């Protein structure tokens, strides 16, 4: 189930249980109370709760709605406007985020949006360069993607020899503007491989934000210079696993209306292993990676 349909189901469930709760509270409950009061007046005795329930029972539907509505309402508010959990399904953000990481996303960071149509009703901010953000995939808006933003509206982004250069806030006319290279310093790597060959690990610095990336020396994808002018209201996103990431270099920019929120921390991290003897299609969690909890850059 995509997050859109889950949001739609959550809104619908909250609305229906809320309506039933309201009808029960303002219509059916007074009728039950009047019936109980009439019986007590006739008998001259006060009914205990069990007797009152037997005489004027609350319907199962109303009872369920009374219990479910406040829970659904709290979940709806938290998930739509404050924080929402997401699972990392691929390795495109290694080494920062691994498959099996569960992250918390701050929904109010990039504006408050109505949960079904995603219409923004309160602008609270926009991404800064170097932040990790969740957004709706422009090619398939029902799907959530997570990448790192390096190009802001009005930037010219240049990709050359597996390094990025930023001409800040000058597009489309950047003549005479000095580009700012996203500085890379190589780090030792003993954890990440592709086809049994080690990947090169670098620390990048952009706008005082530091994070690690991976470069595959065995892959020469996009080995020619490329440049993009980021339109107003759009952002340029890339994965930290640079040679194994489907990002803005391939499908273009992300409009601000597609922003979901800023990734803030890892709240759970599970290591998975494929069980060859199992008929289940999913990977099997083998351990909790406690050392990753709270991480994000």
Tab-separated table of C-alpha atoms in Angstrom:
chain	number	residue	atom	x	y	z
A	1	UNK	CA	0.000	0.000	0.000
A	2	UNK	CA	1.424	3.391	-0.970
A	3	UNK	CA	1.565	6.172	1.578
A	4	UNK	CA	-1.128	8.048	-0.388
A	5	UNK	CA	-3.685	5.276	-0.022
A	6	UNK	CA	-2.748	4.765	3.618
A	7	UNK	CA	-3.293	8.510	4.216
A	8	UNK	CA	-6.634	8.325	2.418
A	9	UNK	CA	-7.696	5.313	4.510
A	10	UNK	CA	-6.578	7.034	7.718
A	11	UNK	CA	-8.499	10.233	6.902
A	12	UNK	CA	-11.588	8.247	5.909
A	13	UNK	CA	-11.436	6.106	9.074
A	14	UNK	CA	-10.999	9.159	11.301
A	15	UNK	CA	-13.876	10.966	9.601
A	16	UNK	CA	-16.317	8.030	9.796
A	17	UNK	CA	-15.554	7.138	13.432
A	18	UNK	CA	-15.719	10.841	14.341
A	19	UNK	CA	-19.150	11.241	12.752
A	20	UNK	CA	-20.480	8.127	14.491
A	21	UNK	CA	-18.993	9.262	17.820
A	22	UNK	CA	-20.585	12.714	17.422
A	23	UNK	CA	-24.019	11.260	16.550
A	24	UNK	CA	-23.798	8.896	19.501
A	25	UNK	CA	-22.700	11.663	21.877
A	26	UNK	CA	-25.283	14.250	20.819
A	27	UNK	CA	-28.226	12.105	19.679
A	28	UNK	CA	-28.174	8.498	20.853
A	29	UNK	CA	-26.633	9.029	24.285
A	30	UNK	CA	-29.280	11.583	25.429
A	31	UNK	CA	-31.985	9.099	24.336
A	32	UNK	CA	-30.346	6.321	26.358
A	33	UNK	CA	-30.049	8.618	29.371
A	34	UNK	CA	-33.726	9.639	29.063
A	35	UNK	CA	-34.773	5.985	28.944
A	36	UNK	CA	-32.717	5.187	32.050
A	37	UNK	CA	-34.108	8.256	33.893
A	38	UNK	CA	-37.657	7.190	33.034
A	39	UNK	CA	-37.046	3.664	34.379
A	40	UNK	CA	-35.488	5.026	37.582
A	41	UNK	CA	-38.442	7.395	38.070
A	42	UNK	CA	-40.915	4.545	37.745
A	43	UNK	CA	-39.031	2.173	40.062
A	44	UNK	CA	-37.820	4.792	42.493
A	45	UNK	CA	-34.425	3.105	42.442
A	46	UNK	CA	-31.171	4.173	40.872
A	47	UNK	CA	-29.887	1.652	38.314
A	48	UNK	CA	-26.294	0.477	38.583
A	49	UNK	CA	-24.082	0.674	35.444
A	50	UNK	CA	-24.754	-2.953	34.468
A	51	UNK	CA	-28.508	-2.496	34.720
A	52	UNK	CA	-28.352	0.774	32.807
A	53	UNK	CA	-26.289	-0.851	30.060
A	54	UNK	CA	-28.730	-3.737	29.816
A	55	UNK	CA	-31.749	-1.421	29.653
A	56	UNK	CA	-30.285	1.044	27.127
A	57	UNK	CA	-27.230	-0.548	25.520
A	58	UNK	CA	-24.740	1.380	23.450
A	59	UNK	CA	-24.366	-0.146	19.977
A	60	UNK	CA	-21.167	-2.017	19.149
A	61	UNK	CA	-20.478	0.422	16.299
A	62	UNK	CA	-20.804	3.446	18.597
A	63	UNK	CA	-18.684	1.751	21.244
A	64	UNK	CA	-15.948	0.989	18.684
A	65	UNK	CA	-16.046	4.539	17.285
A	66	UNK	CA	-15.816	6.038	20.767
A	67	UNK	CA	-12.620	4.056	21.378
A	68	UNK	CA	-11.113	4.347	17.881
A	69	UNK	CA	-11.778	7.989	17.007
A	70	UNK	CA	-9.343	9.682	19.447
A	71	UNK	CA	-6.611	7.152	18.586
A	72	UNK	CA	-7.058	7.649	14.829
A	73	UNK	CA	-7.204	11.419	15.268
A	74	UNK	CA	-3.908	11.513	17.171
A	75	UNK	CA	-2.231	9.261	14.580
A	76	UNK	CA	-3.591	11.410	11.742
A	77	UNK	CA	-2.310	14.658	13.263
A	78	UNK	CA	1.101	13.216	14.161
A	79	UNK	CA	1.622	11.493	10.810
A	80	UNK	CA	0.291	14.322	8.642
A	81	UNK	CA	1.815	17.352	10.316
A	82	UNK	CA	4.566	16.416	12.773
A	83	UNK	CA	6.538	13.166	12.304
A	84	UNK	CA	6.173	10.141	10.045
A	85	UNK	CA	8.304	6.960	10.006
A	86	UNK	CA	9.843	5.674	6.773
A	87	UNK	CA	11.843	2.560	5.900
A	88	UNK	CA	14.947	2.654	3.685
A	89	UNK	CA	14.359	0.083	0.919
A	90	UNK	CA	17.543	0.459	-1.174
A	91	UNK	CA	21.242	1.223	-0.941
A	92	UNK	CA	21.170	4.493	-2.894
A	93	UNK	CA	21.912	6.525	0.266
A	94	UNK	CA	24.809	4.408	1.569
A	95	UNK	CA	26.873	4.939	3.643
A	96	UNK	CA	24.591	7.446	5.420
A	97	UNK	CA	21.487	5.249	5.331
A	98	UNK	CA	21.428	1.471	4.951
A	99	UNK	CA	18.784	-0.970	3.815
A	100	UNK	CA	16.778	-1.784	6.940
A	101	UNK	CA	17.132	1.652	8.533
A	102	UNK	CA	13.861	3.117	9.786
A	103	UNK	CA	13.978	6.890	9.891
A	104	UNK	CA	11.786	9.601	11.362
A	105	UNK	CA	10.815	12.412	9.008
A	106	UNK	CA	9.919	15.881	10.234
A	107	UNK	CA	6.782	16.760	8.276
A	108	UNK	CA	6.364	20.372	9.404
A	109	UNK	CA	9.861	21.432	8.298
A	110	UNK	CA	8.896	22.118	4.668
A	111	UNK	CA	5.324	23.321	5.148
A	112	UNK	CA	2.046	21.953	6.485
A	113	UNK	CA	-0.025	20.123	3.873
A	114	UNK	CA	-3.518	18.685	3.788
A	115	UNK	CA	-2.981	14.894	3.970
A	116	UNK	CA	-5.040	13.818	0.920
A	117	UNK	CA	-4.546	16.493	-1.753
A	118	UNK	CA	-1.211	17.618	-0.201
A	119	UNK	CA	-2.243	21.265	-0.674
A	120	UNK	CA	0.075	23.467	1.404
A	121	UNK	CA	-1.875	25.674	3.798
A	122	UNK	CA	1.066	26.966	5.874
A	123	UNK	CA	4.602	27.531	4.601
A	124	UNK	CA	7.124	26.883	7.356
A	125	UNK	CA	10.394	26.530	5.422
A	126	UNK	CA	12.260	24.910	2.553
A	127	UNK	CA	15.281	22.561	2.302
A	128	UNK	CA	18.806	23.767	2.901
A	129	UNK	CA	21.661	22.540	0.768
A	130	UNK	CA	23.030	19.267	2.116
A	131	UNK	CA	19.869	18.128	3.959
A	132	UNK	CA	18.393	14.664	3.483
A	133	UNK	CA	14.744	14.895	2.508
A	134	UNK	CA	11.840	12.641	1.602
A	135	UNK	CA	9.806	13.669	-1.420
A	136	UNK	CA	7.305	12.276	-3.890
A	137	UNK	CA	9.037	10.722	-6.904
A	138	UNK	CA	8.275	13.104	-9.809
A	139	UNK	CA	7.894	10.225	-12.269
A	140	UNK	CA	5.477	8.335	-9.985
A	141	UNK	CA	4.101	10.704	-7.298
A	142	UNK	CA	2.558	7.879	-5.238
A	143	UNK	CA	6.082	6.642	-4.420
A	144	UNK	CA	8.285	8.192	-1.718
A	145	UNK	CA	11.987	8.807	-2.436
A	146	UNK	CA	14.781	9.895	-0.133
A	147	UNK	CA	17.904	11.721	-1.354
A	148	UNK	CA	20.193	14.616	-0.433
A	149	UNK	CA	19.483	18.082	-1.779
A	150	UNK	CA	22.493	19.851	-3.283
A	151	UNK	CA	20.855	22.238	-5.739
A	152	UNK	CA	18.512	25.025	-4.601
A	153	UNK	CA	16.211	27.170	-6.774
A	154	UNK	CA	18.333	29.390	-9.027
A	155	UNK	CA	21.501	27.271	-8.694
A	156	UNK	CA	23.491	25.883	-11.581
A	157	UNK	CA	24.687	22.362	-10.750
A	158	UNK	CA	27.649	20.954	-12.686
A	159	UNK	CA	28.756	17.314	-12.504
A	160	UNK	CA	32.307	16.653	-13.686
A	161	UNK	CA	34.667	13.745	-12.989
A	162	UNK	CA	32.370	12.401	-10.252
A	163	UNK	CA	32.352	15.713	-8.381
A	164	UNK	CA	29.702	18.427	-8.111
A	165	UNK	CA	30.198	22.156	-8.578
A	166	UNK	CA	27.565	24.669	-7.465
A	167	UNK	CA	27.027	28.073	-9.058
A	168	UNK	CA	24.814	29.485	-6.332
A	169	UNK	CA	21.747	31.591	-7.153
A	170	UNK	CA	22.823	32.702	-10.615
A	171	UNK	CA	20.969	30.556	-13.160
A	172	UNK	CA	20.322	30.993	-16.021
A	173	UNK	CA	23.129	33.571	-16.441
A	174	UNK	CA	26.156	32.393	-14.433
A	175	UNK	CA	28.867	34.067	-16.516
A	176	UNK	CA	31.597	35.371	-14.243
A	177	UNK	CA	30.271	33.547	-11.176
A	178	UNK	CA	32.895	31.490	-9.364
A	179	UNK	CA	31.725	27.891	-8.899
A	180	UNK	CA	31.911	26.305	-5.492
A	181	UNK	CA	33.173	22.744	-5.614
A	182	UNK	CA	31.647	20.372	-3.096
A	183	UNK	CA	34.902	19.489	-1.346
A	184	UNK	CA	35.756	15.792	-1.103
A	185	UNK	CA	38.330	14.227	1.200
A	186	UNK	CA	38.925	10.490	0.890
A	187	UNK	CA	38.376	8.243	3.891
A	188	UNK	CA	39.333	4.591	4.508
A	189	UNK	CA	36.587	2.125	3.609
A	190	UNK	CA	36.318	-1.447	4.840
A	191	UNK	CA	32.538	-1.816	4.846
A	192	UNK	CA	31.125	-1.244	1.365
A	193	UNK	CA	31.804	-3.302	-1.741
A	194	UNK	CA	30.344	-3.890	-5.171
A	195	UNK	CA	31.130	-7.095	-7.039
A	196	UNK	CA	33.696	-7.849	-4.314
A	197	UNK	CA	35.597	-4.631	-5.082
A	198	UNK	CA	35.825	-1.895	-2.406
A	199	UNK	CA	34.065	1.381	-3.059
A	200	UNK	CA	35.918	4.642	-2.504
A	201	UNK	CA	34.583	6.613	0.454
A	202	UNK	CA	34.755	10.399	0.639
A	203	UNK	CA	33.612	13.032	3.117
A	204	UNK	CA	31.907	15.937	1.390
A	205	UNK	CA	31.428	19.422	2.805
A	206	UNK	CA	28.683	21.735	1.611
A	207	UNK	CA	27.466	24.836	3.451
A	208	UNK	CA	29.149	23.663	6.708
A	209	UNK	CA	27.410	20.272	6.512
A	210	UNK	CA	29.610	17.150	6.447
A	211	UNK	CA	28.558	13.704	5.230
A	212	UNK	CA	30.103	10.640	3.591
A	213	UNK	CA	29.516	9.390	0.051
A	214	UNK	CA	30.562	6.319	-1.935
A	215	UNK	CA	32.105	6.289	-5.415
A	216	UNK	CA	32.437	3.147	-7.515
A	217	UNK	CA	35.787	3.224	-9.356
A	218	UNK	CA	34.613	0.362	-11.561
A	219	UNK	CA	31.644	2.264	-13.003
A	220	UNK	CA	32.026	5.112	-15.462
A	221	UNK	CA	28.447	6.323	-15.437
A	222	UNK	CA	28.076	9.929	-16.570
A	223	UNK	CA	31.784	10.303	-17.234
A	224	UNK	CA	31.227	13.523	-19.197
A	225	UNK	CA	30.488	17.003	-17.896
A	226	UNK	CA	26.817	17.784	-17.288
A	227	UNK	CA	25.064	20.942	-16.100
A	228	UNK	CA	21.567	21.711	-14.839
A	229	UNK	CA	19.925	25.065	-14.070
A	230	UNK	CA	17.527	24.559	-11.168
A	231	UNK	CA	14.220	26.390	-11.839
A	232	UNK	CA	12.461	28.472	-9.217
A	233	UNK	CA	10.448	26.337	-6.842
A	234	UNK	CA	12.507	23.220	-7.642
A	235	UNK	CA	15.372	21.262	-6.052
A	236	UNK	CA	18.167	18.999	-7.281
A	237	UNK	CA	18.586	15.750	-5.336
A	238	UNK	CA	21.327	13.094	-5.441
A	239	UNK	CA	22.051	9.858	-3.605
A	240	UNK	CA	25.114	9.437	-1.406
A	241	UNK	CA	25.917	6.163	-3.207
A	242	UNK	CA	26.789	8.237	-6.245
A	243	UNK	CA	27.253	5.565	-8.915
A	244	UNK	CA	24.297	3.488	-7.712
A	245	UNK	CA	21.538	6.058	-7.346
A	246	UNK	CA	18.636	6.986	-9.608
A	247	UNK	CA	18.315	10.695	-8.858
A	248	UNK	CA	17.976	14.174	-10.357
A	249	UNK	CA	20.839	13.467	-12.750
A	250	UNK	CA	18.474	11.040	-14.519
A	251	UNK	CA	14.896	12.229	-14.010
A	252	UNK	CA	15.266	15.948	-13.293
A	253	UNK	CA	14.139	18.295	-10.548
A	254	UNK	CA	11.751	17.994	-7.609
A	255	UNK	CA	9.037	20.627	-7.332
A	256	UNK	CA	8.473	22.050	-3.847
A	257	UNK	CA	4.893	20.717	-3.910
A	258	UNK	CA	6.369	17.186	-3.847
A	259	UNK	CA	8.404	17.737	-0.667
A	260	UNK	CA	7.376	15.511	2.250
A	261	UNK	CA	9.803	16.337	5.058
A	262	UNK	CA	13.342	16.339	6.425
A	263	UNK	CA	14.948	13.115	7.669
A	264	UNK	CA	16.051	13.715	11.246
A	265	UNK	CA	17.207	10.448	12.830
A	266	UNK	CA	17.303	6.644	12.610
A	267	UNK	CA	14.921	5.198	15.215
A	268	UNK	CA	15.423	1.518	14.295
A	269	UNK	CA	17.925	-0.364	12.165
A	270	UNK	CA	17.532	-4.017	11.204
A	271	UNK	CA	19.994	-6.190	9.352
A	272	UNK	CA	18.272	-8.476	6.867
A	273	UNK	CA	19.239	-11.787	5.375
A	274	UNK	CA	17.570	-13.776	2.616
A	275	UNK	CA	16.342	-17.139	3.918
A	276	UNK	CA	16.735	-19.669	1.056
A	277	UNK	CA	14.573	-22.235	2.847
A	278	UNK	CA	11.633	-19.903	3.362
A	279	UNK	CA	8.693	-19.566	0.973
A	280	UNK	CA	8.222	-15.984	2.145
A	281	UNK	CA	9.150	-13.330	-0.458
A	282	UNK	CA	10.679	-10.942	2.062
A	283	UNK	CA	14.059	-10.769	3.677
A	284	UNK	CA	14.364	-11.985	7.257
A	285	UNK	CA	15.662	-9.597	9.990
A	286	UNK	CA	18.627	-11.140	11.801
A	287	UNK	CA	19.702	-8.483	14.296
A	288	UNK	CA	19.195	-4.911	15.466
A	289	UNK	CA	22.056	-2.546	14.571
A	290	UNK	CA	22.077	-0.578	17.811
A	291	UNK	CA	25.135	1.427	16.774
A	292	UNK	CA	23.074	3.135	14.050
A	293	UNK	CA	20.250	4.394	16.264
A	294	UNK	CA	19.947	8.167	16.256
A	295	UNK	CA	22.245	8.588	13.266
A	296	UNK	CA	21.781	10.889	10.318
A	297	UNK	CA	23.850	13.603	8.697
